[in-house]
Coordinates of C-alpha atoms in Angstrom, one line a residue:
M168 CA -16.8 -13.0 -7.0
L169 CA -16.8 -11.9 -10.1
K170 CA -16.0 -14.9 -12.7
S171 CA -12.6 -14.9 -13.8
R172 CA -11.1 -13.7 -17.2
F173 CA -7.5 -15.2 -16.0
F174 CA -7.3 -17.0 -19.1
L175 CA -8.0 -14.3 -21.8
P176 CA -5.1 -14.4 -25.0
L177 CA -2.9 -11.8 -25.1
F178 CA -3.7 -10.1 -28.8
A179 CA -6.8 -9.7 -27.4
L180 CA -5.9 -7.3 -24.7
L181 CA -6.7 -3.3 -25.6
S182 CA -4.7 -0.4 -24.2
A183 CA -8.3 1.5 -23.6
A184 CA -9.5 -0.9 -21.0
A185 CA -7.1 0.3 -18.2
C186 CA -8.8 2.2 -16.6
A187 CA -7.5 5.8 -15.6
T188 CA -8.0 7.6 -13.0
A189 CA -7.0 11.0 -14.5
P190 CA -7.8 12.7 -17.7
R191 CA -7.9 10.7 -21.1
S192 CA -5.5 13.2 -22.0
D193 CA -3.2 12.1 -19.2
P194 CA -0.3 9.5 -19.8
V195 CA -1.9 6.5 -18.1
V196 CA -0.4 2.5 -17.9
T197 CA -1.1 0.1 -20.6
P198 CA -2.3 -3.7 -20.5
E199 CA 0.7 -3.9 -23.3
G200 CA 3.4 -2.0 -21.1
I201 CA 3.1 -4.1 -18.3
A202 CA 3.4 -7.2 -20.4
A203 CA 6.4 -6.6 -22.5
H204 CA 8.9 -5.9 -18.9
V205 CA 7.5 -10.0 -18.0
T206 CA 8.0 -11.2 -21.8
E207 CA 11.7 -9.8 -21.1
L208 CA 12.3 -10.3 -17.3
A209 CA 10.6 -13.9 -17.3
S210 CA 12.4 -14.8 -20.1
D211 CA 14.7 -18.1 -19.5
A212 CA 17.8 -15.9 -19.8
Y213 CA 16.9 -14.9 -16.4
E214 CA 16.8 -17.7 -15.1
G215 CA 14.9 -16.5 -12.5
R216 CA 16.5 -13.7 -11.5
E217 CA 17.4 -14.9 -7.8
P218 CA 20.1 -12.5 -5.7
G219 CA 23.8 -13.3 -6.2
T220 CA 23.4 -14.8 -9.4
A221 CA 24.0 -13.7 -13.3
G222 CA 19.8 -13.5 -13.6
E223 CA 20.2 -10.6 -11.0
A224 CA 23.3 -8.9 -12.6
K225 CA 20.9 -8.8 -16.0
T226 CA 17.7 -7.6 -13.9
L227 CA 19.2 -5.0 -11.9
A228 CA 20.9 -4.0 -15.7
Y229 CA 17.4 -3.8 -17.5
I230 CA 16.0 -1.9 -14.8
E231 CA 18.7 0.5 -14.6
A232 CA 18.3 1.1 -18.1
A233 CA 14.6 1.1 -17.7
Y234 CA 14.7 4.2 -15.1
R235 CA 17.8 6.3 -16.7
R236 CA 15.7 6.5 -19.7
I237 CA 12.9 7.9 -18.1
G238 CA 14.2 10.4 -16.6
L239 CA 15.0 9.5 -12.3
R240 CA 17.8 10.3 -10.4
P241 CA 19.7 7.8 -8.3
A242 CA 17.6 7.8 -4.4
S243 CA 21.6 8.4 -3.7
G244 CA 24.5 9.3 -5.3
E245 CA 25.4 8.4 -8.8
T246 CA 24.1 5.1 -9.1
Y247 CA 19.9 3.4 -8.4
R248 CA 21.8 0.7 -6.5
L249 CA 22.2 0.3 -2.5
P250 CA 23.9 -2.8 -1.7
V251 CA 22.2 -5.0 0.7
P252 CA 24.2 -7.7 1.9
L253 CA 23.4 -10.6 2.6
L254 CA 24.1 -13.8 4.5
K255 CA 22.8 -17.4 3.1
S256 CA 22.1 -20.3 5.2
E257 CA 21.0 -24.0 3.0
V258 CA 19.7 -26.8 5.2
G259 CA 21.6 -29.8 5.7
A260 CA 21.5 -32.3 8.0
G261 CA 18.7 -32.4 10.7
R262 CA 17.3 -35.3 14.1
I263 CA 14.6 -34.7 15.9
A264 CA 14.0 -36.8 18.8
A265 CA 11.4 -37.5 21.5
G266 CA 10.7 -40.5 24.2
S267 CA 11.8 -43.4 21.9
V268 CA 11.1 -41.4 18.3
T269 CA 13.9 -40.3 16.1
I270 CA 12.7 -38.5 13.7
E271 CA 15.5 -37.0 10.3
S272 CA 15.5 -34.1 8.3
G273 CA 13.1 -35.4 5.3
E274 CA 9.8 -35.9 3.4
T275 CA 7.8 -35.2 6.8
A276 CA 10.2 -33.2 8.7
T277 CA 12.6 -30.1 8.3
I278 CA 15.1 -28.7 10.7
R279 CA 17.3 -26.1 10.3
A280 CA 20.1 -23.8 12.9
P281 CA 20.1 -20.6 13.4
M282 CA 20.8 -18.7 10.0
T283 CA 24.4 -17.7 10.9
E284 CA 25.3 -20.6 12.6
K285 CA 27.1 -24.2 11.0
G286 CA 25.8 -26.3 13.5
A287 CA 23.4 -26.6 17.0
A288 CA 22.0 -28.3 19.2
A289 CA 19.2 -29.1 21.9
K290 CA 18.9 -31.4 24.6
G291 CA 16.2 -30.7 27.8
D292 CA 12.4 -30.6 28.2
I293 CA 10.2 -30.6 25.8
V294 CA 7.5 -28.0 26.9
F295 CA 4.1 -27.8 25.1
A296 CA 3.3 -23.9 24.4
G297 CA -0.1 -24.4 22.7
Y298 CA 0.4 -21.9 19.3
G299 CA 3.5 -20.4 20.4
V300 CA 0.8 -17.1 20.8
V301 CA 2.2 -13.7 22.4
L302 CA -0.6 -11.5 22.3
P303 CA -1.7 -10.6 26.1
E304 CA -3.7 -7.8 25.6
E305 CA -5.8 -9.6 23.7
G306 CA -5.9 -12.5 26.7
R307 CA -3.5 -15.3 25.2
D308 CA -0.5 -15.7 26.6
D309 CA 1.0 -19.3 25.6
F310 CA 4.1 -19.0 27.2
G311 CA 2.8 -17.6 30.7
G312 CA 6.0 -15.6 31.4
L313 CA 7.5 -18.6 31.8
D314 CA 11.9 -18.9 31.3
L315 CA 12.5 -21.7 28.8
G316 CA 16.1 -21.8 28.9
G317 CA 17.6 -25.0 27.8
K318 CA 14.4 -25.7 26.6
I319 CA 12.5 -26.4 23.6
A320 CA 8.8 -25.6 22.5
L321 CA 6.4 -27.5 20.6
V322 CA 3.7 -25.2 19.3
F323 CA 1.2 -25.3 16.4
A324 CA 1.6 -23.6 13.0
G325 CA -1.5 -21.4 12.3
L326 CA -4.0 -19.8 15.6
P327 CA -6.8 -21.6 17.1
N328 CA -10.2 -22.0 15.7
G329 CA -12.5 -19.1 16.9
S330 CA -15.8 -17.5 16.1
E331 CA -15.0 -14.3 15.7
E332 CA -12.3 -12.9 12.9
P333 CA -8.7 -12.6 14.2
S334 CA -7.1 -9.0 14.5
E335 CA -4.4 -7.7 12.9
A336 CA -1.9 -8.4 15.7
M337 CA -3.4 -11.9 16.5
R338 CA -3.3 -12.5 12.3
R339 CA 0.5 -11.6 13.0
Q340 CA 0.8 -14.7 15.5
S341 CA 0.1 -16.9 12.9
L342 CA 3.5 -16.3 11.1
R343 CA 6.1 -19.0 11.8
T344 CA 8.4 -16.0 12.1
V345 CA 6.6 -14.7 15.1
K346 CA 6.1 -17.7 16.6
L347 CA 10.0 -18.8 16.5
E348 CA 10.7 -14.8 17.9
N349 CA 7.9 -15.9 20.6
A350 CA 9.8 -18.9 21.5
A351 CA 13.5 -17.2 21.4
R352 CA 12.2 -14.2 23.9
A353 CA 10.7 -16.9 26.5
G354 CA 15.1 -18.1 26.0
A355 CA 13.8 -21.6 24.0
A356 CA 17.3 -23.6 23.1
G357 CA 14.8 -25.0 20.5
A358 CA 11.1 -25.0 19.0
I359 CA 9.1 -27.5 17.1
L360 CA 6.4 -26.3 15.0
I361 CA 3.9 -28.7 14.3
Y362 CA 1.1 -28.0 11.3
D363 CA -1.8 -30.5 11.2
L364 CA -1.5 -31.3 7.4
A365 CA -0.9 -35.3 6.0
P366 CA 2.6 -36.0 3.6
G367 CA 0.8 -36.1 0.4
E368 CA -1.2 -32.6 1.2
D369 CA 0.0 -30.1 -1.7
E370 CA -0.2 -27.6 1.5
W371 CA 2.9 -30.0 3.6
R372 CA 4.7 -30.0 0.2
R373 CA 4.3 -26.6 0.3
V374 CA 5.7 -25.7 3.9
R375 CA 7.8 -28.4 3.8
A376 CA 9.8 -27.0 0.2
F377 CA 9.8 -22.9 1.8
A378 CA 11.1 -24.4 4.6
G379 CA 13.8 -26.4 2.9
R380 CA 15.2 -23.8 0.4
A381 CA 18.1 -22.1 0.9
E382 CA 16.9 -18.8 3.7
V383 CA 18.9 -15.5 3.3
Q384 CA 19.3 -12.9 5.9
I385 CA 20.5 -9.1 6.1
D386 CA 24.2 -9.3 7.1
A387 CA 24.9 -7.4 9.3
G388 CA 26.3 -6.3 12.9
T389 CA 23.6 -7.9 14.5
P390 CA 22.3 -11.1 13.1
V391 CA 18.4 -12.2 13.2
K392 CA 17.9 -14.4 16.9
T393 CA 16.9 -17.2 15.6
P394 CA 16.4 -20.9 17.1
L395 CA 16.8 -24.0 16.4
Y396 CA 13.7 -25.0 14.9
A397 CA 11.6 -28.2 13.0
L398 CA 8.8 -27.7 10.5
V399 CA 7.0 -31.3 11.2
G400 CA 3.7 -32.3 9.3
R401 CA 0.9 -34.5 11.0
E402 CA 2.4 -37.9 10.8
A403 CA 5.9 -37.1 12.5
G404 CA 3.7 -34.7 14.8
S405 CA 1.9 -37.5 15.5
A406 CA 4.7 -39.8 16.2
L407 CA 6.6 -36.8 17.9
A408 CA 3.4 -36.7 20.6
R409 CA 3.2 -41.2 21.1
G410 CA 7.0 -40.4 22.0
L411 CA 6.3 -38.2 24.6
G412 CA 3.3 -40.0 25.7
V413 CA 0.5 -38.5 24.5
D414 CA -2.0 -37.7 21.4
L415 CA -1.6 -35.5 18.8
A416 CA -5.0 -34.2 18.5
M417 CA -5.3 -34.3 22.2
L418 CA -2.6 -32.2 22.5
K419 CA -4.1 -29.8 19.2
S420 CA -8.3 -29.2 21.5
E421 CA -6.0 -28.2 24.9
A422 CA -4.5 -25.9 22.8
A423 CA -7.6 -24.6 21.7
G424 CA -8.8 -24.4 24.9
A425 CA -9.7 -21.1 27.2
G426 CA -7.2 -19.9 29.6
F427 CA -4.3 -22.7 28.0
K428 CA -1.5 -22.7 30.3
P429 CA 2.0 -24.6 28.7
R430 CA 3.2 -27.8 30.5
T431 CA 5.8 -29.8 30.4
L432 CA 6.1 -33.2 28.4
G433 CA 8.8 -35.0 29.0
S434 CA 12.6 -34.9 27.5
G435 CA 14.1 -34.5 23.9
A436 CA 16.6 -33.3 21.6
L437 CA 16.8 -31.3 18.7
S438 CA 20.3 -31.0 15.9
A439 CA 20.8 -29.6 12.9
E440 CA 23.3 -28.5 9.9
N441 CA 23.9 -25.6 7.7
R442 CA 26.4 -24.4 4.9
L443 CA 26.8 -20.3 5.2
T444 CA 27.4 -18.2 2.0
R445 CA 28.2 -14.6 2.9
F446 CA 27.3 -11.9 -0.5
T447 CA 25.7 -8.6 -1.9
S448 CA 22.7 -8.1 -3.5
Y449 CA 21.4 -4.5 -4.5
N450 CA 17.8 -2.3 -4.2
L451 CA 17.3 -0.3 -7.5
A452 CA 15.9 3.9 -6.1
G453 CA 15.2 5.8 -8.9
V454 CA 13.3 9.1 -8.0
L455 CA 10.9 12.0 -9.4
P456 CA 11.9 15.0 -8.0
G457 CA 8.6 17.1 -7.0
R458 CA 8.8 21.0 -8.4
R459 CA 8.1 22.3 -4.8
R460 CA 8.7 19.3 -1.5
P461 CA 11.6 17.4 -3.0
N462 CA 12.5 16.4 0.4
E463 CA 9.0 14.5 1.2
Y464 CA 8.0 11.4 -1.2
V465 CA 5.4 9.0 -1.8
V466 CA 7.0 5.1 -3.1
Y467 CA 6.1 2.8 -4.8
L468 CA 7.6 -0.5 -5.1
A469 CA 8.2 -3.7 -6.2
H470 CA 10.4 -6.6 -5.5
W471 CA 12.6 -7.9 -8.4
D472 CA 13.7 -11.1 -7.3
H473 CA 12.3 -14.7 -7.9
L474 CA 13.6 -18.3 -6.6
G475 CA 15.8 -19.0 -9.7
H476 CA 16.2 -22.9 -9.9
C477 CA 13.6 -24.4 -8.3
G478 CA 12.4 -27.1 -9.8
T479 CA 12.7 -30.6 -10.2
G480 CA 11.5 -31.4 -13.6
V481 CA 12.8 -30.9 -17.4
D482 CA 12.3 -27.2 -16.6
T483 CA 13.8 -26.1 -13.4
I484 CA 13.8 -21.9 -14.3
C485 CA 10.7 -20.7 -11.5
N486 CA 10.3 -17.7 -13.9
G487 CA 8.4 -15.6 -11.8
A488 CA 6.6 -14.2 -14.9
V489 CA 3.5 -12.9 -12.3
D490 CA 5.6 -12.9 -9.1
N491 CA 6.7 -10.7 -9.4
A492 CA 8.2 -9.6 -13.3
S493 CA 4.3 -8.1 -13.3
G494 CA 5.2 -5.9 -10.7
V495 CA 8.3 -4.9 -11.5
G496 CA 6.4 -4.0 -15.0
G497 CA 3.6 -1.8 -13.4
L498 CA 6.2 -0.2 -11.9
I499 CA 8.4 1.1 -14.3
E500 CA 4.9 1.5 -16.5
L501 CA 4.1 4.1 -13.1
A502 CA 7.6 6.0 -13.1
E503 CA 7.3 6.7 -16.9
A504 CA 3.3 7.9 -15.9
F505 CA 4.2 10.1 -14.1
A506 CA 7.3 11.4 -15.8
K507 CA 4.9 12.1 -18.8
G508 CA 2.5 13.8 -17.2
R509 CA 3.4 17.6 -14.9
R510 CA 6.3 17.2 -12.2
P511 CA 4.7 16.5 -9.0
E512 CA 5.0 18.8 -5.7
R513 CA 6.0 16.4 -3.8
S514 CA 8.6 13.2 -4.9
V515 CA 8.0 10.3 -6.3
L516 CA 10.0 6.9 -5.3
F517 CA 10.2 4.2 -7.5
L518 CA 11.9 1.1 -5.4
A519 CA 13.4 -2.2 -6.8
T520 CA 13.8 -4.4 -3.9
S521 CA 15.4 -7.7 -3.8
A522 CA 15.3 -10.5 -1.6
E523 CA 11.8 -10.0 -0.8
E524 CA 10.9 -13.8 -1.3
S525 CA 14.0 -14.3 1.8
G526 CA 11.8 -12.2 3.8
L527 CA 11.1 -8.8 2.3
L528 CA 15.0 -8.2 3.4
G529 CA 16.2 -5.1 0.8
G530 CA 12.7 -3.8 1.9
K531 CA 13.3 -3.8 5.2
H532 CA 17.2 -2.9 4.9
F533 CA 15.9 0.4 3.1
A534 CA 13.2 1.1 5.4
A535 CA 15.8 1.0 8.5
S536 CA 18.3 2.0 6.7
G537 CA 18.3 3.7 3.7
P538 CA 19.1 7.1 2.5
I539 CA 15.7 8.7 2.5
D540 CA 14.3 8.3 6.4
A541 CA 10.7 6.7 7.1
G542 CA 9.6 10.3 8.1
R543 CA 10.1 11.6 4.8
M544 CA 7.7 9.0 3.5
V545 CA 4.3 10.1 2.6
A546 CA 3.3 6.5 1.9
A547 CA 4.5 3.3 0.4
F548 CA 2.9 1.4 -2.1
G549 CA 3.0 -2.4 -3.1
L550 CA 3.3 -3.8 -7.0
D551 CA 3.4 -7.6 -5.7
T552 CA 1.9 -10.4 -8.2
I553 CA -0.5 -7.7 -10.1
A554 CA -1.3 -10.0 -13.1
A555 CA -2.6 -13.0 -11.4
N556 CA -6.6 -12.1 -12.5
G557 CA -8.4 -10.5 -15.4
P558 CA -10.1 -7.8 -15.5
S559 CA -12.0 -6.7 -12.0
D560 CA -14.7 -4.0 -11.1
D561 CA -14.2 -5.3 -6.9
V562 CA -11.0 -4.2 -5.6
I563 CA -9.0 -5.4 -2.1
V564 CA -6.5 -3.4 -0.3
L565 CA -4.4 -5.1 2.1
G566 CA -4.6 -2.7 4.8
Q567 CA -7.8 -1.4 4.8
G568 CA -9.4 0.1 7.7
L569 CA -5.5 0.0 9.2
T570 CA -4.7 4.0 7.7
S571 CA -6.6 6.9 6.7
L572 CA -5.4 5.7 2.9
D573 CA -9.2 3.6 2.3
A574 CA -10.7 7.2 1.4
R575 CA -8.5 8.0 -1.1
L576 CA -8.7 4.8 -2.7
A577 CA -12.6 4.8 -2.5
D578 CA -12.2 7.4 -4.6
A579 CA -10.2 6.4 -7.3
A580 CA -12.2 3.3 -7.4
K581 CA -15.0 5.4 -8.2
A582 CA -13.9 6.9 -11.0
Q583 CA -12.6 3.5 -12.5
G584 CA -16.9 2.7 -12.1
R585 CA -14.9 0.4 -9.3
R586 CA -15.4 -0.7 -5.7
I587 CA -13.2 -1.6 -2.7
I588 CA -14.9 -4.4 -0.9
A589 CA -14.0 -6.0 1.7
M590 CA -12.2 -9.6 2.4
P591 CA -11.0 -10.7 5.8
D592 CA -10.0 -13.5 4.6
V593 CA -7.0 -12.0 2.0
Q594 CA -5.7 -9.6 4.9
S595 CA -3.2 -12.5 6.3
F596 CA -1.2 -11.1 2.9
Y597 CA -0.9 -7.8 4.3
A598 CA 2.4 -9.2 5.9
R599 CA 3.4 -11.2 2.8
S600 CA 5.3 -8.1 1.5
D601 CA 7.9 -5.7 1.0
H602 CA 5.4 -2.9 1.7
F603 CA 5.2 -4.2 4.9
A604 CA 8.6 -3.8 6.1
F605 CA 7.4 0.5 5.4
A606 CA 4.3 -0.2 7.5
E607 CA 6.9 -1.6 10.5
V608 CA 8.8 1.4 10.5
G609 CA 6.0 3.1 10.9
V610 CA 4.9 4.5 7.0
P611 CA 1.2 4.0 5.8
A612 CA 1.8 1.1 3.7
V613 CA -1.4 -1.2 1.1
I614 CA -1.5 -2.5 -1.5
A615 CA -4.6 -1.7 -3.7
T616 CA -5.0 -4.7 -5.9
G617 CA -8.4 -6.7 -7.9
I618 CA -6.7 -9.7 -7.9
F619 CA -8.5 -11.5 -5.0
T620 CA -11.3 -11.1 -7.0
G621 CA -12.2 -14.5 -9.2
S622 CA -11.1 -18.1 -9.7
G623 CA -7.8 -17.1 -12.0
F624 CA -5.5 -16.1 -8.3
G625 CA -7.0 -19.4 -6.9
D626 CA -5.8 -21.0 -10.5
Y627 CA -3.0 -19.5 -10.1
M628 CA -1.4 -19.7 -6.1
G629 CA -2.9 -23.5 -6.4
N630 CA -1.2 -23.9 -10.2
H631 CA 2.0 -22.2 -10.6
Y632 CA 3.1 -20.3 -7.6
H633 CA 6.5 -20.7 -7.2
Q634 CA 6.6 -23.2 -9.9
P635 CA 8.1 -23.3 -13.0
T636 CA 4.8 -23.2 -15.3
D637 CA 4.6 -19.5 -13.6
A638 CA 6.1 -18.4 -17.2
V639 CA 5.1 -15.9 -20.1
T640 CA 3.4 -18.8 -21.6
L641 CA 0.9 -18.6 -18.9
P642 CA -2.0 -17.0 -21.2
I643 CA -1.9 -13.9 -18.6
D644 CA -5.0 -11.2 -19.3
Y645 CA -2.7 -8.0 -18.2
R646 CA -5.9 -5.9 -18.0
G647 CA -6.1 -6.2 -14.8
A648 CA -3.4 -5.2 -13.4
A649 CA -3.0 -2.5 -16.0
A650 CA -6.1 -0.9 -13.9
D651 CA -5.2 -1.3 -10.8
M652 CA -2.3 0.6 -11.7
N653 CA -4.1 3.4 -12.7
L654 CA -6.0 3.7 -9.9
L655 CA -2.4 3.7 -8.3
L656 CA -1.8 6.2 -10.3
G657 CA -4.0 8.5 -9.4
V658 CA -4.5 8.4 -5.9
G659 CA -0.4 8.7 -6.2
Q660 CA -0.4 11.8 -8.3
G661 CA -3.2 12.9 -5.8
L662 CA -1.0 12.6 -2.6
A663 CA 2.3 13.9 -4.4
N664 CA 0.6 17.5 -4.8
S665 CA -1.1 17.6 -1.9
R666 CA -0.1 18.3 1.7
E667 CA -1.5 15.4 3.6
W668 CA 0.0 13.4 5.4
P669 CA -1.5 9.6 6.2
T670 CA -2.2 8.7 8.9
W671 CA -2.1 4.7 10.6
T672 CA -6.1 4.3 12.3
K673 CA -6.1 4.2 16.0
S674 CA -6.8 0.3 15.9
S675 CA -3.7 -0.2 13.9
P676 CA -0.7 -1.7 15.3
Y677 CA 1.4 0.6 13.4
Q678 CA 1.9 4.4 13.9
R679 CA 4.5 6.5 12.6
R680 CA 7.1 7.1 14.8
P681 CA 8.2 10.1 16.8

């Protein structure tokens, strides 16, 4: 890895450092341009840009004004705004019982009812289902085809340790949402996920804080099916195991073994309460129409939302300067560069999404029911947390090896004097941003970034991610973000002036739908 240049002062930024893939006479994205948007959007006046708040209204107005100034057209109708109906669920009281052991929601456990219900309870057998993985094509089905109707599934978070790098499909099985979906499909009335983390560990505090915050989902006619569930750390997991007459370490060893089979441990109960609120948020979709093939779209997207007031100290505002005011700044600056250059043959869509922090909801809503059908989208490029590191000669592609975009990205990086490198341990981030919602409906979608290649990203994730300190007071070096945006500018210009339709590789679990 390169030495981090994350902590360079803003006054040291130079526009010339923003490497462009196009000739120097063409418009380029500059560090100063991105920084100006971040300074505004991450100020306290926007109160952390939480959907459904006054901060959202200010954010939408700012982005709309930029779209109008640049000359983008609404993707549908007379307005850039596309409604996203949302349902907000806030956690109430919760309890787990296993044998003689009872644990309440708190420091060692978070217990949640299904999002659309005011309360839920389950009582019955607790079935140990290993890591909750259902991937029979790779020889692992932890539920073993069981009908868990009326029962409670007990699974470990993450994946079993192995000597081989997990496939993309297996990485997806590590997600909490996927484990819960697997349990629900098996008929479980409830699920308990055990994180092998001590109460004082930062990672457990992050898991618990994330699980305990308000959950939001698309308020559609068919609600997302989620079971009653609990997330517990090592301390609570050990207590529950003892209540069931087993040892936690023994269970973990059993789950990691070849040929794992689910088994019933004993009886128990889960219960939880919710507070429900319905509201409407908005995506913003602006289009630069193509000269010759306006019904084919190259897509850039960045989520505008953040967490609002999430701190507990003197400063409670989580401003989200890096995550993701920087991505919105990159989106606006890319739109500006495209608009100032020669009009491309295909249209270019600039999409600012809502509720990414709540589960990619704005992206999912647009991908599934937006005014532009997925079959008309050429490719999608995600812009998320783009300023978490300084300049880097190395570029990571989240989704590397999954699409034919790799070749174009490699050429664009080479034109900047950079290179694409493999970094398998960060590919789990592929499913954590809005571009992934487009991948799931068949649109080749990637993130290309230099943020992972220096220690600045580690410092950001460890000390500032989803914290009040992710603010404009960070000495952010925007040169790396500008270089990445110019790489994507070159790739997008190439695609928008070609007839190429990027494809998924045969090894990819995502394919274009007929």
